[in-house]
Amino acid sequence: MTASRAADVGVLPPDGAAYPQILRGASYVWWRSLLGAVFGVSMFILLTGVVSQALVMLSWSLTAGDYSYPDYYREAFAFERPAGMLATNLGIATLIPIAWVLMMAVHQVRPRWLSSVQPRIRWPYLLGSLLVAVVALNGVLALSSLVDDEDLVFRQQPGFWGFLVVILLTSPLQAIAEEVFFRGYLLQALGSLVAQPWFGVVVSAVVFALLHGVQNPALFAARLAFGLLAGILVWRTGGLEAPIAAHIVNNVCAYGIAGLTTSIASLKAIREITWADAAFDVGGFALFAVLAYALFRVLRQRNRVDLPR
């Protein structure tokens, strides 16, 4: 390959590499991965919040300028107003360009290698995983309601239709962004630091759980378990499709059901769950992981880089 051609395609991953070690190419140096991971987490903390706050301020100035801004701000980020959910989801969506820039600027690797080892989104697998997630996650949710003897009372919250538009249009984007950053860039950057792919899976899952804010041990464990299962799926299937599907279905259904039964604000305010609830959450994700991996095998997708000769 000529120098100009190499510059055009970017630094290529090692032939036969698993997804977590795509960045361990010929020009790999360890400090690039460490620098990228630290810078990426810093941008997650700083930039997503700045973008969200700017959007809420814009919404207030355009639609409620005569209303107290501190009150509007509090209500928005408590998800009592659709503008707050919209701003939060779009703020998190900035993780996609952040991950792309880190891939290109720090590693000189084309961002498409974040999608899968092919390197692209494998649409049949993504669409199949979405169907599996709808069945598995909602099936376990229904089972948990029966075990807890909880009767869901459908009582549409005020302003539900505005929230529904935001949920359908931006919650998938928010879920994709988190997967691209945590199970994509962060898993690859950390997974490339050592010779064993599991390192990126474990550390990225811990960071994912910690960055979800205040939470009791059971809720932290549930989020950590999701991160670990999602990371293992990425490693074993060679792409982000399955975790993206699970994350989209979980978020859209959770907020949709909350808006039709209790309120979206009450779901947003949850900081504690019981160990029984955590067990059902983890069980749902585990069932999805097993079925998604079985689908991967049926579709005969690759899980390692296979460069053209």
mmCIF file of C-alpha atoms in Angstrom:
data_model
loop_
_atom_site.group_PDB
_atom_site.id
_atom_site.type_symbol
_atom_site.label_atom_id
_atom_site.label_comp_id
_atom_site.label_asym_id
_atom_site.label_seq_id
_atom_site.Cartn_x
_atom_site.Cartn_y
_atom_site.Cartn_z
ATOM 1 C CA MET A 1 0.000 0.000 0.000
ATOM 2 C CA THR A 2 1.360 3.414 -0.922
ATOM 3 C CA ALA A 3 1.787 6.217 1.603
ATOM 4 C CA SER A 4 -0.957 8.300 -0.031
ATOM 5 C CA ARG A 5 -3.354 5.349 0.008
ATOM 6 C CA ALA A 6 -2.589 4.640 3.672
ATOM 7 C CA ALA A 7 -3.291 8.266 4.557
ATOM 8 C CA ASP A 8 -6.593 8.053 2.675
ATOM 9 C CA VAL A 9 -7.894 5.013 4.536
ATOM 10 C CA GLY A 10 -6.272 5.883 7.860
ATOM 11 C CA VAL A 11 -4.290 3.543 10.090
ATOM 12 C CA LEU A 12 -5.678 0.044 9.649
ATOM 13 C CA PRO A 13 -6.286 -2.326 12.581
ATOM 14 C CA PRO A 14 -4.334 -5.575 12.863
ATOM 15 C CA ASP A 15 -5.724 -8.282 10.601
ATOM 16 C CA GLY A 16 -7.678 -10.732 12.746
ATOM 17 C CA ALA A 17 -8.069 -8.296 15.664
ATOM 18 C CA ALA A 18 -11.085 -8.522 17.952
ATOM 19 C CA TYR A 19 -13.224 -5.382 18.254
ATOM 20 C CA PRO A 20 -11.708 -4.179 21.573
ATOM 21 C CA GLN A 21 -8.213 -4.171 20.054
ATOM 22 C CA ILE A 22 -8.891 -2.488 16.730
ATOM 23 C CA LEU A 23 -6.647 0.444 17.718
ATOM 24 C CA ARG A 24 -3.563 -1.770 18.199
ATOM 25 C CA GLY A 25 -2.345 -1.151 14.652
ATOM 26 C CA ALA A 26 1.199 -0.870 13.344
ATOM 27 C CA SER A 27 1.656 2.682 14.660
ATOM 28 C CA TYR A 28 0.023 2.051 18.059
ATOM 29 C CA VAL A 29 1.484 3.726 21.140
ATOM 30 C CA TRP A 30 -0.102 3.257 24.544
ATOM 31 C CA TRP A 31 -0.302 6.915 25.509
ATOM 32 C CA ARG A 32 -2.671 7.675 22.642
ATOM 33 C CA SER A 33 -5.287 5.368 24.134
ATOM 34 C CA LEU A 34 -4.831 6.820 27.608
ATOM 35 C CA LEU A 35 -4.954 10.393 26.296
ATOM 36 C CA GLY A 36 -8.054 9.688 24.223
ATOM 37 C CA ALA A 37 -9.884 8.000 27.107
ATOM 38 C CA VAL A 38 -9.153 10.841 29.550
ATOM 39 C CA PHE A 39 -10.018 13.536 27.019
ATOM 40 C CA GLY A 40 -13.199 11.711 25.978
ATOM 41 C CA VAL A 41 -14.505 11.346 29.541
ATOM 42 C CA SER A 42 -13.663 15.009 30.189
ATOM 43 C CA MET A 43 -15.675 16.038 27.131
ATOM 44 C CA PHE A 44 -18.552 13.848 28.303
ATOM 45 C CA ILE A 45 -18.623 15.678 31.611
ATOM 46 C CA LEU A 46 -18.132 19.186 30.199
ATOM 47 C CA LEU A 47 -19.489 19.423 26.677
ATOM 48 C CA THR A 48 -22.696 17.432 27.040
ATOM 49 C CA GLY A 49 -23.722 19.575 30.006
ATOM 50 C CA VAL A 50 -22.870 22.844 28.269
ATOM 51 C CA VAL A 51 -24.858 21.901 25.160
ATOM 52 C CA SER A 52 -27.856 20.789 27.243
ATOM 53 C CA GLN A 53 -27.888 23.973 29.307
ATOM 54 C CA ALA A 54 -27.563 26.146 26.198
ATOM 55 C CA LEU A 55 -30.536 24.408 24.586
ATOM 56 C CA VAL A 56 -32.671 24.814 27.701
ATOM 57 C CA MET A 57 -31.806 28.512 27.848
ATOM 58 C CA LEU A 58 -32.717 28.866 24.164
ATOM 59 C CA SER A 59 -36.029 27.101 24.744
ATOM 60 C CA TRP A 60 -36.808 29.359 27.705
ATOM 61 C CA SER A 61 -36.012 32.535 25.771
ATOM 62 C CA LEU A 62 -38.176 31.473 22.807
ATOM 63 C CA THR A 63 -41.171 30.008 24.615
ATOM 64 C CA ALA A 64 -41.265 31.160 28.255
ATOM 65 C CA GLY A 65 -39.265 34.360 28.597
ATOM 66 C CA ASP A 66 -41.747 35.766 31.104
ATOM 67 C CA TYR A 67 -41.324 32.743 33.375
ATOM 68 C CA SER A 68 -38.649 32.515 36.075
ATOM 69 C CA TYR A 69 -35.548 31.009 34.459
ATOM 70 C CA PRO A 70 -34.353 29.155 37.601
ATOM 71 C CA ASP A 71 -37.777 27.514 37.880
ATOM 72 C CA TYR A 72 -37.832 26.698 34.166
ATOM 73 C CA TYR A 73 -34.316 25.258 34.402
ATOM 74 C CA ARG A 74 -35.244 23.074 37.380
ATOM 75 C CA GLU A 75 -38.450 21.819 35.759
ATOM 76 C CA ALA A 76 -36.737 21.158 32.435
ATOM 77 C CA PHE A 77 -33.921 19.028 33.829
ATOM 78 C CA ALA A 78 -36.359 17.204 36.114
ATOM 79 C CA PHE A 79 -38.080 16.194 32.855
ATOM 80 C CA GLU A 80 -41.241 18.013 33.828
ATOM 81 C CA ARG A 81 -40.956 19.782 30.467
ATOM 82 C CA PRO A 82 -40.199 18.106 27.104
ATOM 83 C CA ALA A 83 -37.546 20.765 26.443
ATOM 84 C CA GLY A 84 -35.395 19.305 29.212
ATOM 85 C CA MET A 85 -35.480 15.792 27.778
ATOM 86 C CA LEU A 86 -34.771 17.173 24.308
ATOM 87 C CA ALA A 87 -31.812 19.195 25.573
ATOM 88 C CA THR A 88 -30.398 16.282 27.573
ATOM 89 C CA ASN A 89 -30.664 13.837 24.682
ATOM 90 C CA LEU A 90 -29.097 16.251 22.195
ATOM 91 C CA GLY A 91 -26.340 17.063 24.672
ATOM 92 C CA ILE A 92 -25.501 13.370 25.012
ATOM 93 C CA ALA A 93 -25.651 13.045 21.214
ATOM 94 C CA THR A 94 -22.463 15.135 21.055
ATOM 95 C CA LEU A 95 -20.657 11.966 22.170
ATOM 96 C CA ILE A 96 -20.856 10.763 18.557
ATOM 97 C CA PRO A 97 -18.763 13.584 17.053
ATOM 98 C CA ILE A 98 -16.489 13.466 20.122
ATOM 99 C CA ALA A 99 -15.778 9.771 19.466
ATOM 100 C CA TRP A 100 -15.258 10.407 15.736
ATOM 101 C CA VAL A 101 -12.826 13.257 16.376
ATOM 102 C CA LEU A 102 -10.854 11.175 18.880
ATOM 103 C CA MET A 103 -10.572 8.307 16.412
ATOM 104 C CA MET A 104 -9.258 10.591 13.678
ATOM 105 C CA ALA A 105 -7.175 13.086 15.650
ATOM 106 C CA VAL A 106 -5.641 10.832 18.316
ATOM 107 C CA HIS A 107 -5.411 7.494 16.533
ATOM 108 C CA GLN A 108 -5.595 8.406 12.803
ATOM 109 C CA VAL A 109 -8.199 5.645 12.423
ATOM 110 C CA ARG A 110 -11.361 6.159 10.399
ATOM 111 C CA PRO A 111 -14.494 6.445 12.597
ATOM 112 C CA ARG A 112 -16.303 3.722 10.681
ATOM 113 C CA TRP A 113 -14.239 1.172 12.653
ATOM 114 C CA LEU A 114 -16.408 2.100 15.646
ATOM 115 C CA SER A 115 -19.425 0.445 13.978
ATOM 116 C CA SER A 116 -18.058 -3.060 13.593
ATOM 117 C CA VAL A 117 -15.086 -5.087 12.424
ATOM 118 C CA GLN A 118 -16.430 -5.028 8.848
ATOM 119 C CA PRO A 119 -16.294 -1.861 9.256
ATOM 120 C CA ARG A 120 -19.900 -0.648 8.970
ATOM 121 C CA ILE A 121 -23.279 -1.125 10.591
ATOM 122 C CA ARG A 122 -24.544 -4.603 9.788
ATOM 123 C CA TRP A 123 -28.188 -3.695 9.218
ATOM 124 C CA PRO A 124 -29.738 -7.184 9.220
ATOM 125 C CA TYR A 125 -28.156 -7.845 12.602
ATOM 126 C CA LEU A 126 -29.186 -4.453 14.009
ATOM 127 C CA LEU A 127 -32.815 -4.814 12.890
ATOM 128 C CA GLY A 128 -32.990 -8.390 14.160
ATOM 129 C CA SER A 129 -31.513 -7.302 17.497
ATOM 130 C CA LEU A 130 -34.161 -4.587 17.826
ATOM 131 C CA LEU A 131 -36.890 -7.209 17.475
ATOM 132 C CA VAL A 132 -35.159 -9.485 19.988
ATOM 133 C CA ALA A 133 -34.831 -6.583 22.451
ATOM 134 C CA VAL A 134 -38.530 -5.694 22.201
ATOM 135 C CA VAL A 135 -39.522 -9.262 23.023
ATOM 136 C CA ALA A 136 -36.889 -10.044 25.665
ATOM 137 C CA LEU A 137 -36.808 -6.790 27.630
ATOM 138 C CA ASN A 138 -40.552 -6.185 27.640
ATOM 139 C CA GLY A 139 -41.257 -9.847 28.350
ATOM 140 C CA VAL A 140 -39.119 -9.757 31.480
ATOM 141 C CA LEU A 141 -40.701 -6.399 32.447
ATOM 142 C CA ALA A 142 -44.159 -7.966 32.234
ATOM 143 C CA LEU A 143 -42.968 -10.944 34.289
ATOM 144 C CA SER A 144 -41.553 -8.659 36.978
ATOM 145 C CA SER A 145 -44.906 -6.870 37.226
ATOM 146 C CA LEU A 146 -46.680 -10.204 37.763
ATOM 147 C CA VAL A 147 -44.186 -11.354 40.408
ATOM 148 C CA ASP A 148 -44.404 -8.037 42.261
ATOM 149 C CA ASP A 149 -48.203 -8.198 41.946
ATOM 150 C CA GLU A 150 -48.218 -4.689 40.564
ATOM 151 C CA ASP A 151 -51.165 -3.631 38.426
ATOM 152 C CA LEU A 152 -50.127 -0.999 35.938
ATOM 153 C CA VAL A 153 -52.692 1.769 35.946
ATOM 154 C CA PHE A 154 -52.672 3.579 32.630
ATOM 155 C CA ARG A 155 -53.065 7.264 33.334
ATOM 156 C CA GLN A 156 -51.551 9.465 30.658
ATOM 157 C CA GLN A 157 -49.545 12.284 32.183
ATOM 158 C CA PRO A 158 -50.164 15.924 31.173
ATOM 159 C CA GLY A 159 -48.202 16.934 28.069
ATOM 160 C CA PHE A 160 -47.511 13.311 27.133
ATOM 161 C CA TRP A 161 -47.697 13.831 23.381
ATOM 162 C CA GLY A 162 -44.950 16.431 23.433
ATOM 163 C CA PHE A 163 -42.780 14.046 25.419
ATOM 164 C CA LEU A 164 -43.626 11.185 23.050
ATOM 165 C CA VAL A 165 -42.339 13.137 20.050
ATOM 166 C CA VAL A 166 -39.083 13.836 21.890
ATOM 167 C CA ILE A 167 -38.780 10.201 23.010
ATOM 168 C CA LEU A 168 -39.306 8.760 19.541
ATOM 169 C CA LEU A 169 -37.054 11.255 17.757
ATOM 170 C CA THR A 170 -34.170 11.711 20.182
ATOM 171 C CA SER A 171 -34.034 8.820 22.682
ATOM 172 C CA PRO A 172 -32.672 6.476 19.969
ATOM 173 C CA LEU A 173 -30.038 9.088 19.145
ATOM 174 C CA GLN A 174 -29.080 9.385 22.811
ATOM 175 C CA ALA A 175 -28.808 5.593 23.134
ATOM 176 C CA ILE A 176 -26.696 5.312 19.975
ATOM 177 C CA ALA A 177 -24.391 8.078 21.221
ATOM 178 C CA GLU A 178 -23.770 6.363 24.561
ATOM 179 C CA GLU A 179 -22.993 3.079 22.820
ATOM 180 C CA VAL A 180 -20.696 4.707 20.253
ATOM 181 C CA PHE A 181 -18.761 6.374 23.067
ATOM 182 C CA PHE A 182 -18.745 3.798 25.880
ATOM 183 C CA ARG A 183 -18.940 0.463 24.021
ATOM 184 C CA GLY A 184 -17.280 1.920 20.966
ATOM 185 C CA TYR A 185 -14.488 4.412 21.501
ATOM 186 C CA LEU A 186 -13.846 3.916 25.221
ATOM 187 C CA LEU A 187 -13.904 0.128 24.954
ATOM 188 C CA GLN A 188 -11.449 0.247 22.036
ATOM 189 C CA ALA A 189 -9.144 2.791 23.655
ATOM 190 C CA LEU A 190 -8.993 0.929 26.973
ATOM 191 C CA GLY A 191 -9.041 -2.477 25.326
ATOM 192 C CA SER A 192 -5.974 -1.527 23.326
ATOM 193 C CA LEU A 193 -3.964 -0.602 26.407
ATOM 194 C CA VAL A 194 -3.266 -4.226 27.253
ATOM 195 C CA ALA A 195 -3.039 -7.459 25.292
ATOM 196 C CA GLN A 196 -6.297 -8.856 26.737
ATOM 197 C CA PRO A 197 -9.627 -7.525 25.340
ATOM 198 C CA TRP A 198 -11.466 -8.043 28.667
ATOM 199 C CA PHE A 199 -9.727 -4.993 30.165
ATOM 200 C CA GLY A 200 -11.622 -2.591 27.916
ATOM 201 C CA VAL A 201 -14.905 -4.389 28.553
ATOM 202 C CA VAL A 202 -14.605 -4.183 32.339
ATOM 203 C CA VAL A 203 -13.202 -0.663 32.717
ATOM 204 C CA SER A 204 -15.569 0.917 30.182
ATOM 205 C CA ALA A 205 -18.512 -0.704 32.028
ATOM 206 C CA VAL A 206 -17.330 0.713 35.353
ATOM 207 C CA VAL A 207 -16.936 4.199 33.880
ATOM 208 C CA PHE A 208 -20.382 3.918 32.240
ATOM 209 C CA ALA A 209 -22.030 3.049 35.561
ATOM 210 C CA LEU A 210 -20.159 5.700 37.569
ATOM 211 C CA LEU A 211 -21.064 8.502 35.155
ATOM 212 C CA HIS A 212 -24.789 7.920 35.669
ATOM 213 C CA GLY A 213 -24.724 10.031 38.820
ATOM 214 C CA VAL A 214 -26.196 9.404 42.267
ATOM 215 C CA GLN A 215 -27.448 5.815 42.668
ATOM 216 C CA ASN A 216 -27.780 3.183 45.339
ATOM 217 C CA PRO A 217 -25.738 -0.063 45.184
ATOM 218 C CA ALA A 218 -28.535 -2.047 43.502
ATOM 219 C CA LEU A 219 -29.005 0.524 40.734
ATOM 220 C CA PHE A 220 -25.245 0.807 40.247
ATOM 221 C CA ALA A 221 -24.995 -2.985 40.004
ATOM 222 C CA ALA A 222 -27.757 -3.108 37.383
ATOM 223 C CA ARG A 223 -26.052 -0.459 35.270
ATOM 224 C CA LEU A 224 -22.667 -2.109 35.694
ATOM 225 C CA ALA A 225 -24.143 -5.442 34.638
ATOM 226 C CA PHE A 226 -25.670 -3.847 31.538
ATOM 227 C CA GLY A 227 -22.295 -2.329 30.665
ATOM 228 C CA LEU A 228 -20.526 -5.662 31.127
ATOM 229 C CA LEU A 229 -23.079 -7.633 29.106
ATOM 230 C CA ALA A 230 -23.090 -4.997 26.364
ATOM 231 C CA GLY A 231 -19.285 -4.968 26.266
ATOM 232 C CA ILE A 232 -19.107 -8.754 26.065
ATOM 233 C CA LEU A 233 -21.628 -8.707 23.212
ATOM 234 C CA VAL A 234 -19.526 -6.147 21.343
ATOM 235 C CA TRP A 235 -16.417 -8.256 21.863
ATOM 236 C CA ARG A 236 -18.035 -11.540 20.842
ATOM 237 C CA THR A 237 -20.112 -10.201 17.932
ATOM 238 C CA GLY A 238 -17.580 -7.678 16.642
ATOM 239 C CA GLY A 239 -19.853 -4.630 16.564
ATOM 240 C CA LEU A 240 -22.189 -2.226 18.325
ATOM 241 C CA GLU A 241 -25.464 -3.417 16.796
ATOM 242 C CA ALA A 242 -26.783 -5.544 19.693
ATOM 243 C CA PRO A 243 -26.052 -3.052 22.517
ATOM 244 C CA ILE A 244 -27.488 -0.214 20.426
ATOM 245 C CA ALA A 245 -30.690 -2.199 19.954
ATOM 246 C CA ALA A 246 -31.011 -3.037 23.668
ATOM 247 C CA HIS A 247 -30.286 0.542 24.723
ATOM 248 C CA ILE A 248 -32.818 2.035 22.286
ATOM 249 C CA VAL A 249 -35.606 -0.347 23.252
ATOM 250 C CA ASN A 250 -34.908 0.013 26.981
ATOM 251 C CA ASN A 251 -34.972 3.815 26.920
ATOM 252 C CA VAL A 252 -37.906 4.282 24.543
ATOM 253 C CA CYS A 253 -40.091 1.729 26.299
ATOM 254 C CA ALA A 254 -39.156 2.827 29.826
ATOM 255 C CA TYR A 255 -39.978 6.477 29.226
ATOM 256 C CA GLY A 256 -43.002 5.678 27.090
ATOM 257 C CA ILE A 257 -44.505 3.420 29.751
ATOM 258 C CA ALA A 258 -43.696 5.941 32.489
ATOM 259 C CA GLY A 259 -45.535 8.661 30.577
ATOM 260 C CA LEU A 260 -48.595 6.435 30.327
ATOM 261 C CA THR A 261 -48.605 5.184 33.932
ATOM 262 C CA THR A 262 -46.831 7.459 36.418
ATOM 263 C CA SER A 263 -44.762 10.274 34.923
ATOM 264 C CA ILE A 264 -41.542 10.726 33.015
ATOM 265 C CA ALA A 265 -40.287 13.009 35.780
ATOM 266 C CA SER A 266 -40.742 10.242 38.366
ATOM 267 C CA LEU A 267 -38.654 7.848 36.267
ATOM 268 C CA LYS A 268 -35.966 10.500 35.815
ATOM 269 C CA ALA A 269 -35.878 11.035 39.603
ATOM 270 C CA ILE A 270 -35.155 7.393 40.446
ATOM 271 C CA ARG A 271 -31.921 7.051 42.396
ATOM 272 C CA GLU A 272 -32.696 3.818 44.233
ATOM 273 C CA ILE A 273 -34.103 0.426 43.279
ATOM 274 C CA THR A 274 -34.439 -2.831 45.185
ATOM 275 C CA TRP A 275 -32.160 -5.812 44.641
ATOM 276 C CA ALA A 276 -35.174 -7.700 43.291
ATOM 277 C CA ASP A 277 -35.736 -4.993 40.663
ATOM 278 C CA ALA A 278 -32.021 -5.075 39.837
ATOM 279 C CA ALA A 279 -32.214 -8.860 39.394
ATOM 280 C CA PHE A 280 -35.080 -8.528 36.917
ATOM 281 C CA ASP A 281 -33.237 -5.776 35.025
ATOM 282 C CA VAL A 282 -30.083 -7.849 34.780
ATOM 283 C CA GLY A 283 -32.119 -10.930 33.882
ATOM 284 C CA GLY A 284 -33.743 -9.095 31.009
ATOM 285 C CA PHE A 285 -30.399 -7.901 29.672
ATOM 286 C CA ALA A 286 -28.898 -11.374 30.099
ATOM 287 C CA LEU A 287 -31.765 -12.990 28.187
ATOM 288 C CA PHE A 288 -31.358 -10.427 25.439
ATOM 289 C CA ALA A 289 -27.596 -11.062 25.306
ATOM 290 C CA VAL A 290 -28.083 -14.812 24.866
ATOM 291 C CA LEU A 291 -30.689 -14.350 22.135
ATOM 292 C CA ALA A 292 -28.716 -11.617 20.372
ATOM 293 C CA TYR A 293 -25.619 -13.800 20.307
ATOM 294 C CA ALA A 294 -27.673 -16.702 18.936
ATOM 295 C CA LEU A 295 -28.957 -14.374 16.193
ATOM 296 C CA PHE A 296 -25.376 -13.364 15.432
ATOM 297 C CA ARG A 297 -24.467 -17.012 14.938
ATOM 298 C CA VAL A 298 -27.498 -17.635 12.731
ATOM 299 C CA LEU A 299 -26.612 -14.662 10.507
ATOM 300 C CA ARG A 300 -22.972 -15.833 10.361
ATOM 301 C CA GLN A 301 -21.449 -12.416 10.894
ATOM 302 C CA ARG A 302 -17.717 -11.904 11.445
ATOM 303 C CA ASN A 303 -16.365 -10.953 14.852
ATOM 304 C CA ARG A 304 -12.766 -10.238 13.833
ATOM 305 C CA VAL A 305 -11.129 -7.865 11.399
ATOM 306 C CA ASP A 306 -10.626 -9.457 7.981
ATOM 307 C CA LEU A 307 -8.579 -7.094 5.839
ATOM 308 C CA PRO A 308 -8.613 -7.619 2.049
ATOM 309 C CA ARG A 309 -5.488 -9.248 0.728
#
